[in-house]
Coordinates of C-alpha atoms in Angstrom, one line a residue:
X12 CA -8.5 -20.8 -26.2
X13 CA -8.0 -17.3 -27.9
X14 CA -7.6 -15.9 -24.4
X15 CA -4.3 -17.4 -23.8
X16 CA -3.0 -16.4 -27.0
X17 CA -2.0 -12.9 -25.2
X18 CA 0.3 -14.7 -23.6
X19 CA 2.9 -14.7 -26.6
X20 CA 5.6 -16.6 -26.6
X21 CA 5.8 -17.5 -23.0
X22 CA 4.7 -21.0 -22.7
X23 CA 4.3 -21.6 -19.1
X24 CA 1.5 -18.6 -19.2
X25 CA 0.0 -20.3 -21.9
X26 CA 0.1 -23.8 -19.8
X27 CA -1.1 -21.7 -16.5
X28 CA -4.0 -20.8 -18.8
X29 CA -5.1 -24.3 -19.9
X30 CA -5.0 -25.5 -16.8
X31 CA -7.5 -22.9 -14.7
X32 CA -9.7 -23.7 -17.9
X33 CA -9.6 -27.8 -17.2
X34 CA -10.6 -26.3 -13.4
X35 CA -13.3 -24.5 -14.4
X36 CA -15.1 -27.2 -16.1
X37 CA -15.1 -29.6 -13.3
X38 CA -15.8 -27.2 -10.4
X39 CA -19.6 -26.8 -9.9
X40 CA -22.0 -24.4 -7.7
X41 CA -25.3 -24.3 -7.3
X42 CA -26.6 -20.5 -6.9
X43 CA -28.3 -21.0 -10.4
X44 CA -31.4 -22.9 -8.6
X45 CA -32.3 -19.4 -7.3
X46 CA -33.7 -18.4 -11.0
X47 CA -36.1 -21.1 -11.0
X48 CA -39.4 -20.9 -11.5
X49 CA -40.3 -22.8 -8.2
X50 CA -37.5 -20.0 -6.3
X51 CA -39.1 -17.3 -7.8
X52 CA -43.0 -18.4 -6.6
X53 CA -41.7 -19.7 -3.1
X54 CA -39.5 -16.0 -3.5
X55 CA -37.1 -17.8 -1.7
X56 CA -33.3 -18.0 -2.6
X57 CA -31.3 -20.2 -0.2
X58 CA -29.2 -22.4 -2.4
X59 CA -27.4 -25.8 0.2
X60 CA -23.6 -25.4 0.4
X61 CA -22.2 -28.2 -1.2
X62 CA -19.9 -29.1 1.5
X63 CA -22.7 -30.5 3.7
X64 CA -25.6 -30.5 1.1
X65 CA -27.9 -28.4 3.5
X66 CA -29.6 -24.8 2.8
X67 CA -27.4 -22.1 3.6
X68 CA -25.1 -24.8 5.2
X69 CA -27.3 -24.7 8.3
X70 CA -25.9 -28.1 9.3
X71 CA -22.5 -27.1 9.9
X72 CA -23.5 -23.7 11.4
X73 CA -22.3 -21.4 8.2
X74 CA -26.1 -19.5 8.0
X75 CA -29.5 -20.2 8.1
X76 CA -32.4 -19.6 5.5
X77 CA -34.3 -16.3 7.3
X78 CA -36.7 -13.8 6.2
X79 CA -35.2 -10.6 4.9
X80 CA -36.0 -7.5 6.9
X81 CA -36.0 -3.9 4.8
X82 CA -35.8 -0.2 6.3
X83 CA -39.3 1.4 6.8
X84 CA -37.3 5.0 7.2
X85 CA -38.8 7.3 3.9
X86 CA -36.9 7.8 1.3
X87 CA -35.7 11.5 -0.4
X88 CA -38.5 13.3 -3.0
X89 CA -36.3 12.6 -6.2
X90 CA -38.4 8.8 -6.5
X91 CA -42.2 9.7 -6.2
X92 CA -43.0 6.2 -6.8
X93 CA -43.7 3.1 -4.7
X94 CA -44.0 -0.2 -6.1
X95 CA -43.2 0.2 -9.3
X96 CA -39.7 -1.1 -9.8
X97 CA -38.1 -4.2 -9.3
X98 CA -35.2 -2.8 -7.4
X99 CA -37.5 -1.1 -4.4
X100 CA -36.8 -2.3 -1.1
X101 CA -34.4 -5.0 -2.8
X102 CA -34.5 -8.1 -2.8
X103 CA -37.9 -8.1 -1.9
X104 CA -40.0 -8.2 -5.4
X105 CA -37.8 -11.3 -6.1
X106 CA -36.9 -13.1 -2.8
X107 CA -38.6 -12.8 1.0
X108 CA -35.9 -15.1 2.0
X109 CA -32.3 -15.8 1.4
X110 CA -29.2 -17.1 3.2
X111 CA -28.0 -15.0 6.3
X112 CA -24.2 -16.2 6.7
X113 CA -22.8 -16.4 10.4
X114 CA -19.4 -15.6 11.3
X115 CA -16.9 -15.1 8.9
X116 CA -18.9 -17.1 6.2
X117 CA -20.4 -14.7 3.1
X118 CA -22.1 -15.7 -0.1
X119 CA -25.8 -16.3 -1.1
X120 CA -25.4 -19.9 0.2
X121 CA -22.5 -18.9 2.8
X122 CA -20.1 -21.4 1.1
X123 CA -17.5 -18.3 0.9
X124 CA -15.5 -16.4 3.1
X125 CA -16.6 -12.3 4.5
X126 CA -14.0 -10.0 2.1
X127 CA -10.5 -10.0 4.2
X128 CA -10.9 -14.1 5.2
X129 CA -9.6 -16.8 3.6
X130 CA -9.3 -20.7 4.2
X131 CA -11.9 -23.9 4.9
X132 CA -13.2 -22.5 8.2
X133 CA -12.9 -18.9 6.9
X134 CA -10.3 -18.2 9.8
X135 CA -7.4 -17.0 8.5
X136 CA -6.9 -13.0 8.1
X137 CA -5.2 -11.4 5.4
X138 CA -4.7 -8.2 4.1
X139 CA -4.4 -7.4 0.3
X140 CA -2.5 -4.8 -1.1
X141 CA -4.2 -2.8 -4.1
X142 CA -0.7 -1.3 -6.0
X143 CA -0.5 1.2 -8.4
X144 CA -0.4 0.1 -11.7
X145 CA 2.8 1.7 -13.4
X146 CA 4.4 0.1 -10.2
X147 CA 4.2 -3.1 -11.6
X148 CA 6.4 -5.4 -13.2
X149 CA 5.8 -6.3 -16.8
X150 CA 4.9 -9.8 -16.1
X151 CA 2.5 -8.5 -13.1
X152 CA 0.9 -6.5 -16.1
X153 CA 0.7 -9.7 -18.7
X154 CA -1.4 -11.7 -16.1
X155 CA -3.6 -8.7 -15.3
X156 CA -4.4 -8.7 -18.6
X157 CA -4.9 -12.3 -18.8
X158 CA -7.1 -12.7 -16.1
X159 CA -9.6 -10.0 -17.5
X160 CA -9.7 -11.2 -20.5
X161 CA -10.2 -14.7 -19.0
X162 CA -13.0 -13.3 -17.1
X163 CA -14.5 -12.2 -20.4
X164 CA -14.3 -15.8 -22.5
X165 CA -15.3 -17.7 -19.0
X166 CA -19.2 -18.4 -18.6
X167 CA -20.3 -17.4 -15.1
X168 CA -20.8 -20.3 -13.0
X169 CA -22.6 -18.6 -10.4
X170 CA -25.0 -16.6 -12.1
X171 CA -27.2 -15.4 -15.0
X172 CA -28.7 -12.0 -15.0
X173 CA -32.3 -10.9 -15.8
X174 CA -33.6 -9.9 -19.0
X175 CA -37.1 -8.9 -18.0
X176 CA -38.9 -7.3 -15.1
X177 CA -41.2 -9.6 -12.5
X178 CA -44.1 -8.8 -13.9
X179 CA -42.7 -9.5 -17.3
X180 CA -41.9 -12.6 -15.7
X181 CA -45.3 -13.4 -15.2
X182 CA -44.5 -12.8 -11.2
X183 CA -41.9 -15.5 -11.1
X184 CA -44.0 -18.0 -13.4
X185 CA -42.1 -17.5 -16.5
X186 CA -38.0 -16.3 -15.3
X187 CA -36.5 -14.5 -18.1
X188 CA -32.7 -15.0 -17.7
X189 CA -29.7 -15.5 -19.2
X190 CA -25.9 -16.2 -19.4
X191 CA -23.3 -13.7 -19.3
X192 CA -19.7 -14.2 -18.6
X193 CA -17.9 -13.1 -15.5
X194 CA -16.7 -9.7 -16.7
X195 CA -20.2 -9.3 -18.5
X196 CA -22.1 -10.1 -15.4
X197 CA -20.3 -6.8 -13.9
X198 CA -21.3 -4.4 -16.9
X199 CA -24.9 -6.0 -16.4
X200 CA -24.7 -5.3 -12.4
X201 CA -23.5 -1.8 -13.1
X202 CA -26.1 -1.5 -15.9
X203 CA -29.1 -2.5 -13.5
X204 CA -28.6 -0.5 -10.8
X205 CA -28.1 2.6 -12.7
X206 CA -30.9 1.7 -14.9
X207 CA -34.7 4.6 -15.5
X208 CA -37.4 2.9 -13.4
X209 CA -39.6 1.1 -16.2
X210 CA -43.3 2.7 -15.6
X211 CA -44.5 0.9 -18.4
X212 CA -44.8 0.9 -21.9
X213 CA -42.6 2.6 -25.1
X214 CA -41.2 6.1 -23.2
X215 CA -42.3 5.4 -20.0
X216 CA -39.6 6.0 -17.9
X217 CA -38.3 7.8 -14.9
X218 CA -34.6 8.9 -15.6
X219 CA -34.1 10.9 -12.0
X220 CA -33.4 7.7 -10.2
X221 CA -29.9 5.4 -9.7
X222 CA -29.0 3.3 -6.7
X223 CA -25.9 3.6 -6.9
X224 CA -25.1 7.1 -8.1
X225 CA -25.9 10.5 -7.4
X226 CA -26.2 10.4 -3.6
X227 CA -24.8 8.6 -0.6
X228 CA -24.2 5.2 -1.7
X229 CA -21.9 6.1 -4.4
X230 CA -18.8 5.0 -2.7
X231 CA -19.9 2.4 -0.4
X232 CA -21.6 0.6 -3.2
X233 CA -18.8 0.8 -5.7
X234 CA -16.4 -0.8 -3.1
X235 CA -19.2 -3.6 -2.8
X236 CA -18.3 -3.8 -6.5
X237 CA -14.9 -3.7 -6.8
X238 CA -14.8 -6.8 -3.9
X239 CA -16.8 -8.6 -5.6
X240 CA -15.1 -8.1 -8.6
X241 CA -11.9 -9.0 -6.8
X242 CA -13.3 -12.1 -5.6
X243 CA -14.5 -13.6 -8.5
X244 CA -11.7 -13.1 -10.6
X245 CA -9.6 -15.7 -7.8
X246 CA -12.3 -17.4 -7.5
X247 CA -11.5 -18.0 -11.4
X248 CA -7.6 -18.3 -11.8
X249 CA -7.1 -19.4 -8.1
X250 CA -4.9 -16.5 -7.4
X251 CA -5.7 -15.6 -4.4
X252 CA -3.7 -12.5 -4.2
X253 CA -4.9 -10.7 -7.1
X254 CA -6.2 -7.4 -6.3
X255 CA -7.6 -5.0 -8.6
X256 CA -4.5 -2.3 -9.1
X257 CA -5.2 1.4 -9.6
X258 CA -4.0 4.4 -12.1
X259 CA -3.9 7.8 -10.5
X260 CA -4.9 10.1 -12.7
X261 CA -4.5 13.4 -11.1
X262 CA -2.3 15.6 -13.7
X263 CA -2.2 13.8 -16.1
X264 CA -2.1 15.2 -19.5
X265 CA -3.7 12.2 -21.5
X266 CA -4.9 8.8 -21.0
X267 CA -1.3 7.6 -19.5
X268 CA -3.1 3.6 -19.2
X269 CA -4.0 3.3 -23.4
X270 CA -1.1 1.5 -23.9
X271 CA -1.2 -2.1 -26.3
X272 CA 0.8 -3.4 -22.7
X273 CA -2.2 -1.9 -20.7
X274 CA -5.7 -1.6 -21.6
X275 CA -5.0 -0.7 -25.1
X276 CA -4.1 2.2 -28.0
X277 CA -6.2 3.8 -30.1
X278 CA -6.3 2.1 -33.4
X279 CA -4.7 3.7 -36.7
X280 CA -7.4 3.2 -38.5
X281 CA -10.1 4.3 -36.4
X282 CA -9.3 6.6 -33.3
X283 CA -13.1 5.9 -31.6
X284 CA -11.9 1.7 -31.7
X285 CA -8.8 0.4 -30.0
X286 CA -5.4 -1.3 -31.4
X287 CA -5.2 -4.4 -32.9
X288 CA -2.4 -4.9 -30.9
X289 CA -4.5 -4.8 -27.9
X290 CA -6.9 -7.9 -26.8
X291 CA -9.5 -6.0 -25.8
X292 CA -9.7 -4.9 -29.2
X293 CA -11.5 -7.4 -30.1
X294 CA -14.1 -7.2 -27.2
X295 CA -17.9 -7.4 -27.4
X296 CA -19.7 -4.8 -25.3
X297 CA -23.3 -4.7 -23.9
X298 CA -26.0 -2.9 -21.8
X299 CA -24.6 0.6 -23.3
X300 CA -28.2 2.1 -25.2
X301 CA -29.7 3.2 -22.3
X302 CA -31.4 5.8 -24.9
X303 CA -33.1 2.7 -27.1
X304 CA -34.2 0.6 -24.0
X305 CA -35.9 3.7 -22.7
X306 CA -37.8 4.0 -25.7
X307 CA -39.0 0.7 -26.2
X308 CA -39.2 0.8 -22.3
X309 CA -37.7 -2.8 -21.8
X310 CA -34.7 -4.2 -20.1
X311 CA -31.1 -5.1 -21.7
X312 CA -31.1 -7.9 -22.6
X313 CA -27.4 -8.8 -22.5
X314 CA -27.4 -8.6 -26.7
X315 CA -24.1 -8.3 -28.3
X316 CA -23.8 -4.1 -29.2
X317 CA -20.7 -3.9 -31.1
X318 CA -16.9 -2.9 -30.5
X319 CA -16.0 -1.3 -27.1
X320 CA -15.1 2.1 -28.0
X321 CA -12.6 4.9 -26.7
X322 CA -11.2 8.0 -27.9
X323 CA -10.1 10.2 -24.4
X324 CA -9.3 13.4 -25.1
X325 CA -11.8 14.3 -28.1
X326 CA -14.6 14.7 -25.3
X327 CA -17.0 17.9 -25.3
X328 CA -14.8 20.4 -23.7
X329 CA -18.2 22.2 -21.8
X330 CA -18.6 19.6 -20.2
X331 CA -15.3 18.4 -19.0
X332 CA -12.3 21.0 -19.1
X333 CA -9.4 18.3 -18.3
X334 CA -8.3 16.1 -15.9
X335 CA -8.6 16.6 -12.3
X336 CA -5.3 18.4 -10.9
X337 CA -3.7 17.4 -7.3
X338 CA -5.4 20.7 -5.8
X339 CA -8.3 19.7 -6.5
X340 CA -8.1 16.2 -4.9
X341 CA -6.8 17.9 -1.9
X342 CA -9.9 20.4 -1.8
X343 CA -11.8 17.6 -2.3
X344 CA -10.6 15.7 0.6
X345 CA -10.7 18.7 3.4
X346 CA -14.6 18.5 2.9
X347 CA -15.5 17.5 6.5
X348 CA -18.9 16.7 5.7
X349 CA -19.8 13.6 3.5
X350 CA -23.1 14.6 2.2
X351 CA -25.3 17.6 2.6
X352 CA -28.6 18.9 2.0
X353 CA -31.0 17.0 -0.5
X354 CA -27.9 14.6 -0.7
X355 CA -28.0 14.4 -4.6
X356 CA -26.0 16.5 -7.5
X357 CA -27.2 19.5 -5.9
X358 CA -25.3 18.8 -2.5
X359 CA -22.6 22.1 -1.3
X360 CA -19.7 21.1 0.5
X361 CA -20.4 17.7 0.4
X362 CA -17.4 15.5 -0.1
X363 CA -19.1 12.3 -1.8
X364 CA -20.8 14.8 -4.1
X365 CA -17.7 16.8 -4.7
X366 CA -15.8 13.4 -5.7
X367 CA -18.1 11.9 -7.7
X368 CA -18.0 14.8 -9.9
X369 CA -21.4 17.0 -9.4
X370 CA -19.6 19.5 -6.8
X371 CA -17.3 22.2 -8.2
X372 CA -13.6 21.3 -6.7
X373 CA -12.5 24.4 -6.1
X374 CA -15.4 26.0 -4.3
X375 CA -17.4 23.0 -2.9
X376 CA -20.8 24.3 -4.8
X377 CA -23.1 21.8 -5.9
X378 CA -24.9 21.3 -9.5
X379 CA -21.2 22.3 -11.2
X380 CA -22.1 23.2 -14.7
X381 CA -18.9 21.1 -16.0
X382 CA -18.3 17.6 -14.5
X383 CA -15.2 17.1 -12.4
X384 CA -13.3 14.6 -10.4
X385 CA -14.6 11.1 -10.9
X386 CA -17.2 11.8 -13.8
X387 CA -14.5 14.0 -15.6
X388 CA -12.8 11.1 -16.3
X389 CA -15.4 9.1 -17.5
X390 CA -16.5 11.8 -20.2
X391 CA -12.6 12.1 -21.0
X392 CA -12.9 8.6 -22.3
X393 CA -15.3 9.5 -25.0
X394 CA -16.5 5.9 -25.6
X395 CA -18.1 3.4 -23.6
X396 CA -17.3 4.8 -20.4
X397 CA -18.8 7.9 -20.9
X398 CA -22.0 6.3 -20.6
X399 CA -23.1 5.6 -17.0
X400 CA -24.7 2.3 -17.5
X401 CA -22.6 0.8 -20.1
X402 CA -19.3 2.0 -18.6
X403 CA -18.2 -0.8 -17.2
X404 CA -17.6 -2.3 -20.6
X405 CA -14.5 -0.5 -20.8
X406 CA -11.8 -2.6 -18.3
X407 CA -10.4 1.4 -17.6
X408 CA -13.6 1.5 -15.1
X409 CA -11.7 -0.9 -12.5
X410 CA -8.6 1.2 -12.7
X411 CA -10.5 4.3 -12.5
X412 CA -12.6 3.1 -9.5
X413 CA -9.8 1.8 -7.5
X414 CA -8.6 5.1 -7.6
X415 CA -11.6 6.6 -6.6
X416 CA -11.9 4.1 -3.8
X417 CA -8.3 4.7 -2.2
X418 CA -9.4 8.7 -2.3
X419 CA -12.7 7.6 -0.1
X420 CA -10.6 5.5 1.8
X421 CA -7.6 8.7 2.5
X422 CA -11.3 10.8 3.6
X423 CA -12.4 8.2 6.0
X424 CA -9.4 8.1 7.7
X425 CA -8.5 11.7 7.8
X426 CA -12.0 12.5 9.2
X427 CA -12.7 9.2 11.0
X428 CA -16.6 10.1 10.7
X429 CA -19.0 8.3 13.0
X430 CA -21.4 5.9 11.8
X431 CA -24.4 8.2 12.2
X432 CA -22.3 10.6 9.1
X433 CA -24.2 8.1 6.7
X434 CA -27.9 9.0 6.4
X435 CA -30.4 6.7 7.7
X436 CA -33.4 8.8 6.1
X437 CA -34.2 11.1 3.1
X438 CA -31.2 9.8 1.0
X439 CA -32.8 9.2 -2.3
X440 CA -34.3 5.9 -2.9
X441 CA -31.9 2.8 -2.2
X442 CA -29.2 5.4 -0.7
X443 CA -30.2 5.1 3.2
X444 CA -27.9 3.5 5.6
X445 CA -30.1 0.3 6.3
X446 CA -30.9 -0.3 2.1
X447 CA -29.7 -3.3 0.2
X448 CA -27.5 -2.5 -2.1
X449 CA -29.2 -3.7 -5.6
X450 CA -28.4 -5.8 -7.2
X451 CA -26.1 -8.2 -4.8
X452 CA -27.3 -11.3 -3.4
X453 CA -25.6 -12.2 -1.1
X454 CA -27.1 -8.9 0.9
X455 CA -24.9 -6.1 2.0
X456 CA -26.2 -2.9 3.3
X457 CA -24.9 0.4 2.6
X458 CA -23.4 1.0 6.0
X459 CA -21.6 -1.6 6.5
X460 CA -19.2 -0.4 3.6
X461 CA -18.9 2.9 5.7
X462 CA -15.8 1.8 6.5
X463 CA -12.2 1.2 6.7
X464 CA -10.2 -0.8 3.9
X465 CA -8.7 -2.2 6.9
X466 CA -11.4 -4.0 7.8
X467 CA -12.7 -5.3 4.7
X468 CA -8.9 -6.5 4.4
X469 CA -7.0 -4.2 2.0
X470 CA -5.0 -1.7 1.6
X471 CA -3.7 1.0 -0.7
X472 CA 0.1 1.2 -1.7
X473 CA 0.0 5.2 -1.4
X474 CA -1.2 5.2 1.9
X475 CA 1.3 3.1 2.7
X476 CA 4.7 4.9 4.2
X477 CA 6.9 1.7 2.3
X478 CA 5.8 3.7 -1.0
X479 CA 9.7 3.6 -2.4
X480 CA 9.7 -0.2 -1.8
X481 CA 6.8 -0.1 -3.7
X482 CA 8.2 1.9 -6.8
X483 CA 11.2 0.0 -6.7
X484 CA 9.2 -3.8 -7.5
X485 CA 9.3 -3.8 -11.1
X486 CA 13.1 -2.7 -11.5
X487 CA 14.1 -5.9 -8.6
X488 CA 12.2 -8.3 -11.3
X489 CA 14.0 -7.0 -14.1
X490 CA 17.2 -6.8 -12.5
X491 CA 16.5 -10.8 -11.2
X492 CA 16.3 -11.4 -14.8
X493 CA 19.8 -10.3 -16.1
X494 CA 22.0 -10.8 -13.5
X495 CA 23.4 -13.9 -14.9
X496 CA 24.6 -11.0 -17.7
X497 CA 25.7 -8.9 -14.8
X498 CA 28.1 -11.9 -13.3
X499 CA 29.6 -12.7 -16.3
X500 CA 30.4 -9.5 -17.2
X501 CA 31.8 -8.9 -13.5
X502 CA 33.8 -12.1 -14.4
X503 CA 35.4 -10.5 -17.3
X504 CA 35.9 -7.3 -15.9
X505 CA 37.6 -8.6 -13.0
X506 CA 40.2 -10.7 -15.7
X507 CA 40.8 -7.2 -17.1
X508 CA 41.4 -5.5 -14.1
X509 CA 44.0 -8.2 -12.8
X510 CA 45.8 -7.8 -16.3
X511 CA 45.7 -4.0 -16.3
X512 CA 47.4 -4.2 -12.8
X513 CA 50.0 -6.6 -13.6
X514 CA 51.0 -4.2 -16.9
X515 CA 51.2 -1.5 -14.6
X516 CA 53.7 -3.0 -11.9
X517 CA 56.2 -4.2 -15.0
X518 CA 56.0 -0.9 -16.2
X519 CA 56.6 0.6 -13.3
X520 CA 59.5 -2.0 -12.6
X521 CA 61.1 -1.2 -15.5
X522 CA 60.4 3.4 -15.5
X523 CA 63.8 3.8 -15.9
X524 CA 64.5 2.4 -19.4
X525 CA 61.1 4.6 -20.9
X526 CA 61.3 7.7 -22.7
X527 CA 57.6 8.8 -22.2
X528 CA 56.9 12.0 -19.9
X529 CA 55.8 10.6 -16.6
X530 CA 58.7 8.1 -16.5
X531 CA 60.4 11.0 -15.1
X532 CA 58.0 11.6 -12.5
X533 CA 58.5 8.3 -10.7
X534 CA 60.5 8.0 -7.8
X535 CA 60.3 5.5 -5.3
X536 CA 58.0 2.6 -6.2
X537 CA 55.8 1.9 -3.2
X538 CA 57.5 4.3 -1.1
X539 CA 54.7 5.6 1.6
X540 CA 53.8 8.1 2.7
X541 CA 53.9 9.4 -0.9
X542 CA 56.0 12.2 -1.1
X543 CA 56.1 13.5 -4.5
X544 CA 53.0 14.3 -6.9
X545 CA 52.0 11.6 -9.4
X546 CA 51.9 14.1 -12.0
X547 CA 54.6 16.9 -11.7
X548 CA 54.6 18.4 -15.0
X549 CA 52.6 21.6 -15.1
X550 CA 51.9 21.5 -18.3
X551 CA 50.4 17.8 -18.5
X552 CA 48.1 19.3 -14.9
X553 CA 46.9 22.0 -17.0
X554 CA 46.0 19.6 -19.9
X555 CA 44.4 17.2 -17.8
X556 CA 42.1 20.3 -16.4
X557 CA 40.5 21.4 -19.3
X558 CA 38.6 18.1 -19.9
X559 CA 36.0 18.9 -16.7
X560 CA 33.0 20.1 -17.6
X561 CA 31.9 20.7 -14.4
X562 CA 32.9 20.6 -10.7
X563 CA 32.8 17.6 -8.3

């Protein structure tokens, strides 16, 4: 298992490791039935919950198998297309019907629990905490690093991800899928959505068009992403607490996370490929030649595409000048407004376009000749993240988009915007309030993400007010694992004192049979009040003095 060998010398990691692995070969689902042939032609995808063996788990009152219903309100003018791509009106092209969950219950065959609830009946309520990540603990680090790198060995059991459009599909007669892992199905999920619209043939693309970029649903989306994310990955381990931490990256001078510890150096030998002394040095990325697929005009095809790459800090300086400063977060947070105008890259005081990087942070404007914000870092990175569809190959992405996620979350509640903030019309395609966002099944539409943390179940550590509790984590674990050190040199300490004391008291016992100075100086052992200085020779005072260096 060349996952677990990250784990070094510490054994019960290693054992920890073996034994989700035993887990994840016995534990079965059964979402995989909804890339048949017969649920593409039906176009239905409503898997049974294995607890009762019924679609949707209808018989124990978890959802029903219904017909999906899609916003008729029009779309912006950036898409002049209609029926064209797979992702239009999503899920549609694919599936009419799928599993609507009731209650608390979520998943695309309501067997899970709505982000925030956990247990059988999906009734207990908890709230995660999303930390910052030089705030924890060097074991806290190992197992992040573990778990990610578990995700990228693991098959996915719950899904495999499309290789070809419908129509290459013959309609649904022929699917055209495949397996990924679990962290691979989330470069191929970022990949599709921000994928050109296919119009057919070598060339034939449209490149103005992303679903999850470039307009409104930028942020609600990419939290839909980062749950998900979240969720399989304990869903995976069985850690139900892990959260994705975050690195907050305003002012810094380099790329403070490209650590061997974190998610990796740069290698010696290369400064475009990571450290061997990094495991995700020895990743396989995917889905990051958006250029070439365009070209042939097909679809990734989830193909092995070499080393993930990296080298932040040798980016093209016209486009990015640095990293984003404190000022220009705060700017970016007083923007009122969430979107404006056309709601795209050309936006003005928009707040969502002004974060994601198209909006100038100091004046608001929109179409900013350099990229800022949230797409500065990306081109910082100079590897695989500086590619919008392949830049979730890099681990650095969930990190980056925590961040990004805690700075939406500080704007909502600063602003507390009303629903009606979010466009319902003339967003670009798949950006309105009532779209599904592509690619999830289970569905989730874009305004129900237009929303507090809070409600979804987590929280950020730096909007907390306990933020020095918080800080102070990593330096309680260390100190729990030397104060057997700290006792025994107490121990001693307190032997040395008691013998120090006792040599003292004879000497002082016996002050008048010495010859040294202070002998003199004694007078009365014990006498109190104390009525004479200890030392009462001006000349020893005025030695003693000159060893300060400074005041007290």
């Amino acid at each position: 298992l060349p996952w677990c060998l990250i784990a070094g010398e510490m054994w019960p990691l290693r054992l920890t490791c073996l034994l989700l692995f035993c887990v994840s070969r016995t534990y079965q689902q059964f979402p995989r039935s909804c890339a048949s042939r017969d649920a593409l032609l039906s176009k239905q995808c409503c898997p049974p919950w294995d607890g009762d063996g019924s679609a949707c788990g209808a018989s124990s009152g978890r959802g029903f198998c219904e017909f999906v219903e899609v916003t008729d309100q029009p779309d912006g003018l950036q898409y002049p297309f209609s029926g064209l791509d797979d992702r239009e009106k999503w899920p549609l092209v694919f599936y009419n019907r799928t599993c609507q969950c009731a209650g608390n219950f979520m998943g695309f065959n309501c067997g899970e629990c709505k982000f925030g609830y956990f247990g059988i009946n999906c009734n207990e309520r908890r709230e995660s905490l999303r930390r910052n990540i030089f705030h924890m603990s060097r074991s806290e680090r190992s197992r992040l690093v573990s778990y990610l790198n578990l995700a990228k060995q693991t098959m996915s059991r719950d899904y495999v991800v499309a290789t070809g459009t419908y129509m290459e599909m013959g309609n649904g007669s022929n699917p055209m899928f495949t397996n990924v892992s679990v962290y691979d199905l989330f470069v191929w999920i970022h990949y599709y959505v921000s994928r050109s619209a296919l119009l057919g043939g070598p060339g034939n693309v449209w490149t103005d068009v992303d679903f999850a970029h470039w307009a409104p649903a930028f942020l609600p989306w990419h939290r839909v992403y980062l749950l998900h994310w979240e969720h399989e990955i304990r869903k995976l381990t069985g850690d139900t607490s892990f959260t994705i931490p975050y690195w907050d990256w305003r002012d810094a001078q380099g790329c403070d996370v490209c650590t061997d510890d974190l998610m990796g150096d740069q290698s010696p030998q290369d400064p475009n490929l990571l450290s061997p002394g990094s495991v995700f040095s020895s990743w396989r990325i995917l889905c990051s030649q958006a250029a070439d697929y365009n070209s042939r005009g097909v679809l990734c095809d989830a193909r092995d595409e070499g080393q993930l790459r990296r080298n932040p800090g040798n980016h093209n300086r016209n486009l990015v000048e640095r990293l984003p400063t404190s000022a220009e977060v705060e700017f970016t947070l007083s923007l009122a407004d969430y979107d404006t105008g056309a709601m795209d890259r050309s936006a003005n005081m928009s707040f969502r376009n002004t974060l994601e990087g198209f909006g100038d942070p100091r004046t608001g404007l929109g179409n900013s000749a350099r990229m800022n914000m949230h797409a500065a870092l990306h081109v910082f990175m100079n590897g695989s993240m500086s590619s919008v569809q392949g830049s979730a190959n890099d681990p650095i992405f969930l990190l980056h988009h925590a961040y990004v996620d805690s700075l939406y979350e500080q704007w909502l509640r600063r602003h507390t915007p009303l629903p009606s903030q979010y466009p319902a019309s003339n967003a670009p395609v798949g950006h309105n309030s009532e779209y599904h966002m592509v690619p999830f099944i289970p569905l989730h539409r874009n305004r129900e993400y237009f929303i507090s943390s809070k409600d979804l179940g987590y929280e950020y550590t730096n909007l907390l007010s306990q933020r020095l509790s918080e800080s102070m984590h990593p330096y309680v674990e260390e100190l729990q694992n030397v104060w057997p050190w700290l006792l025994m040199t107490s121990f001693c300490g307190g032997i040395l004192t008691v013998a120090i004391v006792a040599a003292v008291l004879t000497a002082k016992r016996r002050y008048r049979g010495l010859s040294w100075p202070l002998a003199r100086c004694w007078k009365k052992p014990f006498s109190l009040p104390e009525r004479q200085p200890l030392i009462c020779s001006n000349e020893i005072a005025e030695n003693s003095h000159r060893n300060y260096q400074t005041t007290m």
